[in-house]
Coordinates of N, CA, C and O in Angstrom, one line a residue:
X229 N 0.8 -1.2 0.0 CA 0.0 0.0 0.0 C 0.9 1.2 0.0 O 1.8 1.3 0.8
X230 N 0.6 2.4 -1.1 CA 1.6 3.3 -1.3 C 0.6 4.4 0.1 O -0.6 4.8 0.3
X231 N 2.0 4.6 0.7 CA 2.1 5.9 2.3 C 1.1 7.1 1.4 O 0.4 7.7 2.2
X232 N 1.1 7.6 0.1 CA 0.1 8.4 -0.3 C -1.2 8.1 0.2 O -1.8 8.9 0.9
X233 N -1.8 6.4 -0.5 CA -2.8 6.1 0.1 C -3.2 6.3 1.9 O -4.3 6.6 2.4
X234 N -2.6 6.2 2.2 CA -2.8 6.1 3.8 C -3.0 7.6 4.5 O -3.9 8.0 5.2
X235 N -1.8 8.5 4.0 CA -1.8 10.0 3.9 C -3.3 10.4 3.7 O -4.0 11.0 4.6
X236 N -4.0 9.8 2.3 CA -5.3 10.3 2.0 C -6.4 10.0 3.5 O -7.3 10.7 3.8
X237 N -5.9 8.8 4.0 CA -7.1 8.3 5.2 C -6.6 8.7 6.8 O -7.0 8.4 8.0
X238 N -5.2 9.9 6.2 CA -4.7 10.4 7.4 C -5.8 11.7 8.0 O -6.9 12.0 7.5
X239 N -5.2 12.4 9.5 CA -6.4 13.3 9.8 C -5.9 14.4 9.7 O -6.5 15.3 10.2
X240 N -4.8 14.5 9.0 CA -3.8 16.0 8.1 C -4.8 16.6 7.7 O -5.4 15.8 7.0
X241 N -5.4 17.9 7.8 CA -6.3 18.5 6.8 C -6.2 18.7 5.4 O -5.2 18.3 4.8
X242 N -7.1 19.2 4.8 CA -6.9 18.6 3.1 C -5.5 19.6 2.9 O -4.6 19.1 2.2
X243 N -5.3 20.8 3.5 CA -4.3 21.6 2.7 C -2.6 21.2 3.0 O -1.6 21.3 2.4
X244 N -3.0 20.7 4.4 CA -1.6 20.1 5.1 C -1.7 19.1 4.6 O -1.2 18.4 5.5
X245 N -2.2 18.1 3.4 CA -1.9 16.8 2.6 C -1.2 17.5 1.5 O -0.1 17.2 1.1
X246 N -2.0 18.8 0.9 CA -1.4 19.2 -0.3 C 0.0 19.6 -0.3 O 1.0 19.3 -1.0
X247 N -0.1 20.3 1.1 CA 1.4 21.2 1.2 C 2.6 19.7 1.2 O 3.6 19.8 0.5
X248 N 2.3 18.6 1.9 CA 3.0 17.7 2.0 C 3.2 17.1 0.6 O 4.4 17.2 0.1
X249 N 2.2 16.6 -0.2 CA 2.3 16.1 -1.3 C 3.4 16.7 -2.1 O 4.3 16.0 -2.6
X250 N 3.2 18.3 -2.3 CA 3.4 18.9 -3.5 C 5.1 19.0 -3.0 O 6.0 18.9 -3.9
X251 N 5.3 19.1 -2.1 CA 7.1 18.7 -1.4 C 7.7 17.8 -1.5 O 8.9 17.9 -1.5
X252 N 7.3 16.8 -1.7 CA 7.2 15.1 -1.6 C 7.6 15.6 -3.5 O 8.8 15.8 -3.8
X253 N 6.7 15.6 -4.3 CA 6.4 15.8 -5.5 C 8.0 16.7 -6.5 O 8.5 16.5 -7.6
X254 N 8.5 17.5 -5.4 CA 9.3 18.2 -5.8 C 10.3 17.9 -5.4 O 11.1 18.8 -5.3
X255 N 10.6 16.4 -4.9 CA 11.8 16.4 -4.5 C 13.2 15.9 -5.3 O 14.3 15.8 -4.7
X256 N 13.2 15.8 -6.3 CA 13.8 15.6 -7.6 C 14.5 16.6 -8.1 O 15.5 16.4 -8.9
X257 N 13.9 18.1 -7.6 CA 14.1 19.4 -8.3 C 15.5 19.7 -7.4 O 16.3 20.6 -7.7
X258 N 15.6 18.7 -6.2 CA 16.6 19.3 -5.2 C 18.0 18.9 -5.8 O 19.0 19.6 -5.7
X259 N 18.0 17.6 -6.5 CA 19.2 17.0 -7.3 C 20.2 18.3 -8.2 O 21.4 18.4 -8.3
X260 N 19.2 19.0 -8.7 CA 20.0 20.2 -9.3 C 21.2 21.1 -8.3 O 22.3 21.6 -8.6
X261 N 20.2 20.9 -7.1 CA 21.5 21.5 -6.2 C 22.1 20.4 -5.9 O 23.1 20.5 -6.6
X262 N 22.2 19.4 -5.3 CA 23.0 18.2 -5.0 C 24.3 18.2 -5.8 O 25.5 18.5 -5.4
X263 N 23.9 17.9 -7.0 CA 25.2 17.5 -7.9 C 25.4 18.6 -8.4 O 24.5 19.4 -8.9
X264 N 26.8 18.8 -8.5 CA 27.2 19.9 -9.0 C 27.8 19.7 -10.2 O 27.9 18.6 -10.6
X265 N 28.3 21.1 -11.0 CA 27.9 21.5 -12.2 C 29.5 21.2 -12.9 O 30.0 20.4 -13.8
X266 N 30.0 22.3 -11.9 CA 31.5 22.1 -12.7 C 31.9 20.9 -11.8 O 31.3 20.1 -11.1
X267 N 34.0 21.2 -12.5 CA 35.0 19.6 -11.8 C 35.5 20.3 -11.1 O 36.3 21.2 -11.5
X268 N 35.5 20.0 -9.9 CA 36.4 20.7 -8.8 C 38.1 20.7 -9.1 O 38.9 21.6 -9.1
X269 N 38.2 19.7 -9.4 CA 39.8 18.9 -9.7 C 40.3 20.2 -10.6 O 41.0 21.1 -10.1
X270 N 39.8 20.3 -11.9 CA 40.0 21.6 -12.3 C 39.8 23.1 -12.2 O 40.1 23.9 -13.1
X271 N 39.2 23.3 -10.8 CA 39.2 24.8 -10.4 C 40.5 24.7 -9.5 O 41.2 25.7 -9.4
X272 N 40.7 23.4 -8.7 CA 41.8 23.4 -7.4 C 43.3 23.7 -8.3 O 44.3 24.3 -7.8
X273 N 43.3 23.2 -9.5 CA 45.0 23.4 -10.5 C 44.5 24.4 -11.2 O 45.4 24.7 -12.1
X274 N 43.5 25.0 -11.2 CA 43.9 26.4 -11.9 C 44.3 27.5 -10.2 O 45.1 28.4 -10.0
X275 N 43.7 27.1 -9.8 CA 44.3 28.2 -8.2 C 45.4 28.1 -8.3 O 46.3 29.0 -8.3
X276 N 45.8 26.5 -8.4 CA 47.3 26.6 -7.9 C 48.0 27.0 -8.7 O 49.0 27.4 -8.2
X277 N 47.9 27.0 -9.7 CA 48.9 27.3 -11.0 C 48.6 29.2 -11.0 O 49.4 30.0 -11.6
X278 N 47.5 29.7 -10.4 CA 47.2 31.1 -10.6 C 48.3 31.5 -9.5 O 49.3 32.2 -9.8
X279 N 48.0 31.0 -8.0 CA 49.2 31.2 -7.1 C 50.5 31.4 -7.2 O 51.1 32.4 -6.9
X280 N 51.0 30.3 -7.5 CA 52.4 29.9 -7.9 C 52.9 31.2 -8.5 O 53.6 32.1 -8.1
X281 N 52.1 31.0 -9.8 CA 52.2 32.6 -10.8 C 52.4 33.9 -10.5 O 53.4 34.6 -10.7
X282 N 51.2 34.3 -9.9 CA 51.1 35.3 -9.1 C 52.5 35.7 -7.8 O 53.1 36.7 -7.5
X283 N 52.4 34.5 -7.4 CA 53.7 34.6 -6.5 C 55.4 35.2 -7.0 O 56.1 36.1 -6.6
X284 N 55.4 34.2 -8.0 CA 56.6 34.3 -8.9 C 56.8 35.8 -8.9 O 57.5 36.5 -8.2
X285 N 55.7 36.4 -10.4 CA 55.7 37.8 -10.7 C 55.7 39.0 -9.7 O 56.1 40.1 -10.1
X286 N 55.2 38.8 -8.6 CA 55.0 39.9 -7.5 C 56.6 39.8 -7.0 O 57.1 40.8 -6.7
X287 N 57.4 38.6 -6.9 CA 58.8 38.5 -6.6 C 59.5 39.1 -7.5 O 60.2 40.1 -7.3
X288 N 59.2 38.7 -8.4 CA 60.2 39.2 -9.6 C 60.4 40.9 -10.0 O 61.4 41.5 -10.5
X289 N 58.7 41.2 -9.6 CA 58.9 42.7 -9.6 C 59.4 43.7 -8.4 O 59.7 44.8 -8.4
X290 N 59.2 43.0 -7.6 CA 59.8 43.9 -6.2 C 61.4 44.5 -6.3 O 62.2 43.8 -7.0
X291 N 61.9 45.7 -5.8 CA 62.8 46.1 -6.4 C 63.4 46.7 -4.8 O 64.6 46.7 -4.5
X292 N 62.8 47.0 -4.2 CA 63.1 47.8 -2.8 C 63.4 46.6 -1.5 O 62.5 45.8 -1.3
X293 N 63.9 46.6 -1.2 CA 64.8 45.4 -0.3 C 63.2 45.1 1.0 O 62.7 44.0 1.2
X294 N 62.7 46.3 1.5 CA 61.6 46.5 3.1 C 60.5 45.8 1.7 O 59.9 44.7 1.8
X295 N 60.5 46.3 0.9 CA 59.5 45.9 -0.2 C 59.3 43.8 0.0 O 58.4 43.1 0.3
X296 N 60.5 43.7 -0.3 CA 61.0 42.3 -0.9 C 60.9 41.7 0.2 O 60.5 40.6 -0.3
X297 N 60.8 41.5 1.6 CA 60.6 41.1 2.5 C 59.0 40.9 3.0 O 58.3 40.0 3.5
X298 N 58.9 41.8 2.5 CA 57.0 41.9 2.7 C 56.0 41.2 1.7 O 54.8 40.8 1.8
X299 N 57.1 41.2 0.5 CA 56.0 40.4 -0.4 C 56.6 39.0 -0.2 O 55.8 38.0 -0.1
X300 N 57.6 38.9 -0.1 CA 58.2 37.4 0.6 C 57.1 36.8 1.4 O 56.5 35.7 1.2
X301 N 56.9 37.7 2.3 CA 55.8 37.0 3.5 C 54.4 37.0 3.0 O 53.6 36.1 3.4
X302 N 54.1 37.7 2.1 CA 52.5 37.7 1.3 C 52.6 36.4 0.3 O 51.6 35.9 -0.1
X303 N 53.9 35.9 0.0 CA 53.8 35.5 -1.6 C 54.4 33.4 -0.7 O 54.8 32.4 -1.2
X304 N 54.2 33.8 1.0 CA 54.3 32.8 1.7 C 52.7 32.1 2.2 O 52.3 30.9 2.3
X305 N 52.3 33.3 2.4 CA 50.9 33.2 3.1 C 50.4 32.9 2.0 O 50.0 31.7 2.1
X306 N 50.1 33.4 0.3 CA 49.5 32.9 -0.7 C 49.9 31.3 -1.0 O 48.9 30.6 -1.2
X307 N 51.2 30.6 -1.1 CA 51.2 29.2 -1.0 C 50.5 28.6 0.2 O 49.8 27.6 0.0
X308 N 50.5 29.2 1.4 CA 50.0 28.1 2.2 C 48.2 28.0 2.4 O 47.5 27.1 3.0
X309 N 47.8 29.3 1.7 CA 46.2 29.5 2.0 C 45.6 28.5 0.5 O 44.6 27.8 0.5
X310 N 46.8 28.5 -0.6 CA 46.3 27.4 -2.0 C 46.2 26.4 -1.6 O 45.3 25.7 -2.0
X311 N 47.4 25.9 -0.4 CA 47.7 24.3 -0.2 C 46.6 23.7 0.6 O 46.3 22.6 0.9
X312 N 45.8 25.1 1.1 CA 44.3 24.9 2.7 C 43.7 24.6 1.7 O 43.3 23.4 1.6
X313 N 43.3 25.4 0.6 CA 42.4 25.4 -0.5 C 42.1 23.8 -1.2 O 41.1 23.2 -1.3
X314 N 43.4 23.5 -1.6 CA 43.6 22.5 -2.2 C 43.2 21.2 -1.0 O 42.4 20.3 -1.2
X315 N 43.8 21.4 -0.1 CA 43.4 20.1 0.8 C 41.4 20.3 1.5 O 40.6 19.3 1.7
X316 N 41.3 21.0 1.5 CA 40.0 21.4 1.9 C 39.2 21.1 0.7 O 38.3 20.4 1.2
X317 N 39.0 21.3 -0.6 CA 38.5 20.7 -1.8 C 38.8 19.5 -2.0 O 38.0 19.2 -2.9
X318 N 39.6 18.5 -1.6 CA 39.4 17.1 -1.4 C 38.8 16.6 -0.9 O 38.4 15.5 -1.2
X319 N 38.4 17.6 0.3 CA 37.9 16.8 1.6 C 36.2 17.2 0.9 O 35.4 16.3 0.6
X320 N 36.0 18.2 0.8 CA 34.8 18.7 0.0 C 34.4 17.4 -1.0 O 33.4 16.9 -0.9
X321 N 35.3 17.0 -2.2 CA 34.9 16.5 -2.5 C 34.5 15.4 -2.2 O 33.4 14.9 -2.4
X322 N 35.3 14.8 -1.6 CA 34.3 13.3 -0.5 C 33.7 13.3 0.1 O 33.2 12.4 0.7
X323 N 33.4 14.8 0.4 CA 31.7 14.6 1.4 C 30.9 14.9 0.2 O 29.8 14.3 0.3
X324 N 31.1 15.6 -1.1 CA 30.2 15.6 -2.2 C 29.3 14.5 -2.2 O 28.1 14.5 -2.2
X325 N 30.5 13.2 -2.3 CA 30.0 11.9 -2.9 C 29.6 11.4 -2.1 O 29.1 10.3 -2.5
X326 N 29.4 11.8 -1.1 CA 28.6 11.2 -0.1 C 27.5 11.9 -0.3 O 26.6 11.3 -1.1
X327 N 27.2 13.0 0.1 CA 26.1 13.7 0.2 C 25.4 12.9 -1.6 O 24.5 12.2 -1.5
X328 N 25.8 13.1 -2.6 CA 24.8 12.3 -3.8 C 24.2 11.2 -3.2 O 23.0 11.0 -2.9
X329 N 25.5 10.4 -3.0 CA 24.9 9.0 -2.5 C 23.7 8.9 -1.4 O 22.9 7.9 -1.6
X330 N 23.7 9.8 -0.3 CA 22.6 9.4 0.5 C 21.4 10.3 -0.3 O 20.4 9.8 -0.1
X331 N 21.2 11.2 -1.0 CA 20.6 11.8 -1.5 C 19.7 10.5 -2.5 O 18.6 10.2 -2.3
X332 N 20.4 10.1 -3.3 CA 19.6 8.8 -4.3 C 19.2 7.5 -3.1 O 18.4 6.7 -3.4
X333 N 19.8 7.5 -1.9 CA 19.2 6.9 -1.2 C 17.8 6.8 -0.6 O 17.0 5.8 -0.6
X334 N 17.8 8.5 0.1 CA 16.5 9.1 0.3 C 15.6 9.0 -0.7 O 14.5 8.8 -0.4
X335 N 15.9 9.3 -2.2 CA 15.0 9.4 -3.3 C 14.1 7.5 -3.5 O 13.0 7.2 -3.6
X336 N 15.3 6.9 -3.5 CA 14.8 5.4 -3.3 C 14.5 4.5 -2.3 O 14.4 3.3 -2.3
X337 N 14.2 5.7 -1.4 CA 13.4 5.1 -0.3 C 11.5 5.8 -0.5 O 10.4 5.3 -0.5
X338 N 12.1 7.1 -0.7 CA 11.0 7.9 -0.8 C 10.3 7.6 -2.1 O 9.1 7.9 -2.4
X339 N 11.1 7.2 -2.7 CA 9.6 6.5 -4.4 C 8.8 5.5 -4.0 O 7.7 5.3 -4.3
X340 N 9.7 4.5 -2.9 CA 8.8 3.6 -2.8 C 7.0 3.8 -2.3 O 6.0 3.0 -2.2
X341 N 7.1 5.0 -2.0 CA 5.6 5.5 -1.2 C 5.3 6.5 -2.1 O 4.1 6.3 -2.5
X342 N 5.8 7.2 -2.5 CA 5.5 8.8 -3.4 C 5.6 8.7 -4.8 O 5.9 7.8 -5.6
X343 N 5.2 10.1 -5.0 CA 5.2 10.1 -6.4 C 6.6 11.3 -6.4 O 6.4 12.4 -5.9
X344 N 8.0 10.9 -7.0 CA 8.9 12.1 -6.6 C 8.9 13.0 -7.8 O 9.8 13.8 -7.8
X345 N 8.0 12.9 -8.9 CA 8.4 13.6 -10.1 C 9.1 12.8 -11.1 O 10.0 11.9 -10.7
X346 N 8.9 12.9 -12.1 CA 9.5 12.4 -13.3 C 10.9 11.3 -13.0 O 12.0 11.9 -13.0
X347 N 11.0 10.8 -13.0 CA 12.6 9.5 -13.0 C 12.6 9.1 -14.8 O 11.8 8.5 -15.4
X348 N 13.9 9.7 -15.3 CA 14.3 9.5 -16.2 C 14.9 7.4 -16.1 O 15.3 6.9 -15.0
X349 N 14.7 6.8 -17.4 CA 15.5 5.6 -17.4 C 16.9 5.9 -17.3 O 17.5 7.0 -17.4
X350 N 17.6 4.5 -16.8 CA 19.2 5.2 -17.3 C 19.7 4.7 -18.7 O 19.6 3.8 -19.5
X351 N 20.4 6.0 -18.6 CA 21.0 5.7 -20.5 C 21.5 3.7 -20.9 O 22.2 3.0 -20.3
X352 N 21.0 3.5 -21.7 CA 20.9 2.4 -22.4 C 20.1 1.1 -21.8 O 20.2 -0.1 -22.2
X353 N 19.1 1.8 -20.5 CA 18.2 0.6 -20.4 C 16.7 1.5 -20.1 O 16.2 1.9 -19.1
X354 N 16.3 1.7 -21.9 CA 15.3 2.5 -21.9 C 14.1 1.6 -22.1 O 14.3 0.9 -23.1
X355 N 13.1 1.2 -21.5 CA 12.0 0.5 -22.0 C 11.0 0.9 -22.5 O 10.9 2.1 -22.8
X356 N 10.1 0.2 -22.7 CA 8.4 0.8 -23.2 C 7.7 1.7 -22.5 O 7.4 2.6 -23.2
X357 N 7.3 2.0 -21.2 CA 7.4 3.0 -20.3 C 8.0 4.5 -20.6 O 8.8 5.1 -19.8
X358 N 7.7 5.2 -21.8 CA 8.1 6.2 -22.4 C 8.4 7.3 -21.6 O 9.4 7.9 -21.4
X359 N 6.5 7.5 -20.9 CA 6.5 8.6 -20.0 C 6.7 8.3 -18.6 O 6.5 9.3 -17.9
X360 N 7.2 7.4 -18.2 CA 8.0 7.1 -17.2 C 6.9 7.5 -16.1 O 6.9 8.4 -15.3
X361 N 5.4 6.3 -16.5 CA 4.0 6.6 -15.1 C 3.8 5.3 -14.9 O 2.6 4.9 -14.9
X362 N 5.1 4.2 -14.7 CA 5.1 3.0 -14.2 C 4.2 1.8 -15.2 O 4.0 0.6 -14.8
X363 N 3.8 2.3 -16.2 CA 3.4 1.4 -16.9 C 3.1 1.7 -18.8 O 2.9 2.8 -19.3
X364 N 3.4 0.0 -19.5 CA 2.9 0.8 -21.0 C 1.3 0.6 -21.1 O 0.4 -0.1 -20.7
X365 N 1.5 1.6 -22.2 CA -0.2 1.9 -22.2 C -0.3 2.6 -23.8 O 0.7 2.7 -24.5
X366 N -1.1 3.0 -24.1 CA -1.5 3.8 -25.0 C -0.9 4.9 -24.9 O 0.0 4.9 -25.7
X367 N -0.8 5.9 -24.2 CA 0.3 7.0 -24.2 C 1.3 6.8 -24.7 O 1.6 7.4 -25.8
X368 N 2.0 6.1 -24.1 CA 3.4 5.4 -24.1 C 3.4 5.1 -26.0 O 4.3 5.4 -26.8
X369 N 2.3 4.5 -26.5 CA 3.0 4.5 -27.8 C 2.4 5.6 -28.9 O 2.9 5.6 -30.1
X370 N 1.4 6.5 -28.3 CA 1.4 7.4 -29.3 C 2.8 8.4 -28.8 O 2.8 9.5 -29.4
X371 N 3.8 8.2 -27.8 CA 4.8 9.1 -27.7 C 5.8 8.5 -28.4 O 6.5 9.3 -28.9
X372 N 6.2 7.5 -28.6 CA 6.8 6.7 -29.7 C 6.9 7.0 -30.9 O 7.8 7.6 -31.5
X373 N 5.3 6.5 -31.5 CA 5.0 7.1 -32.8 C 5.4 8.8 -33.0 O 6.4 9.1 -33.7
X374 N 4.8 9.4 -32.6 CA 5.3 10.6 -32.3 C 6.9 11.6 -32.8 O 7.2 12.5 -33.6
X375 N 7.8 10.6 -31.7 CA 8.9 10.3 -31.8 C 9.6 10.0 -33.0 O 10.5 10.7 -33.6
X376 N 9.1 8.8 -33.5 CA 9.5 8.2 -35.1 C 9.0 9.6 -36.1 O 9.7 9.7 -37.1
X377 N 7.9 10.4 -35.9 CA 7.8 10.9 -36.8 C 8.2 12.2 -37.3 O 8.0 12.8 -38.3
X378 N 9.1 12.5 -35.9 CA 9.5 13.6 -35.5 C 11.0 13.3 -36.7 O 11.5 13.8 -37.7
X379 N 11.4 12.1 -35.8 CA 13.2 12.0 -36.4 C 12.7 12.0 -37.9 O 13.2 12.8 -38.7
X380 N 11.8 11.2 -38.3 CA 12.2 11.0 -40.0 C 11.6 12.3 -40.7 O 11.7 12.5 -41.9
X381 N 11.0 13.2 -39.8 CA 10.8 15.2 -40.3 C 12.4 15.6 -40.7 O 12.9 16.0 -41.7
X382 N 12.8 15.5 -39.0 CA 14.1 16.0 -39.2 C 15.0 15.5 -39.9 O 16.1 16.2 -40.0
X383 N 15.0 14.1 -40.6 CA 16.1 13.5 -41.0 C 15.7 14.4 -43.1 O 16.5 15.0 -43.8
X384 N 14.7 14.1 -43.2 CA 14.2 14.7 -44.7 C 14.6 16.4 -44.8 O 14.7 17.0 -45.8
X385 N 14.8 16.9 -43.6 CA 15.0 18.4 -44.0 C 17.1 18.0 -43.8 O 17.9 18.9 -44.0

């Protein structure tokens, strides 16, 4: 028995079912923030290679001895705040992978009762189930058809 069902014969008022539902419903939308966009790996070696750089050139241009000392200690503190950087984005990133991981956990606990919104197939095990509403049907193959008649439009132009 899907926990919706039971929800409906709960003593939640109708609007505190909706507000619940419609949360429940949108919980899919949250994966956009979950997983992230860019590669960390390549923001942590562009810092460091920006640092390093930066370091170099601020040395190379110093010309005044009180000068050269002070950027010494700035162009010290810039290596060790890249290397926090750098070790702190590793660590980041394995709590990333964690955090996905329990996130698809929650999701596949929570489908088993809910409706969470759309679940794409995964690439290369697409079935009949087109629109992805747990079963084939008549929809399902006028979205097919559909589909076929779409590609062989685009393939003719």
């Amino acid at each position: 028995m899907k926990l919706k069902k039971i929800l409906s014969e709960s003593k939640l008022r109708p609007k505190q079912k909706a507000v619940f539902l419609e949360a429940v419903s949108k919980f899919n939308d949250f994966g956009k923030n979950i997983y992230r966009e860019g590669n960390l790996k390549e923001v942590v070696e562009s810092i460091k290679k920006l640092s390093a750089s930066a370091g170099n050139y601020i040395v190379s241009e110093t010309d005044n001895w009180f000068d050269g000392v002070t950027v010494k200690k700035d162009v010290k503190e810039i290596n060790n705040a890249s290397q926090l950087f750098e070790k702190t984005a590793l660590e980041m990133a394995s709590l990333q992978q964690r955090l996905e991981s329990l996130y698809e956990d929650l999701g596949s606990k929570l489908g088993r009762y809910y409706e969470l919104g759309e679940k794409l197939d995964p690439v290369g095990k697409e079935d009949g189930d087109i629109d992805n509403d747990g079963d084939k049907d008549k929809t399902d193959d006028y979205l097919l058809n559909r589909r076929k008649a779409v590609s062989k439009a685009v393939k003719k132009q």
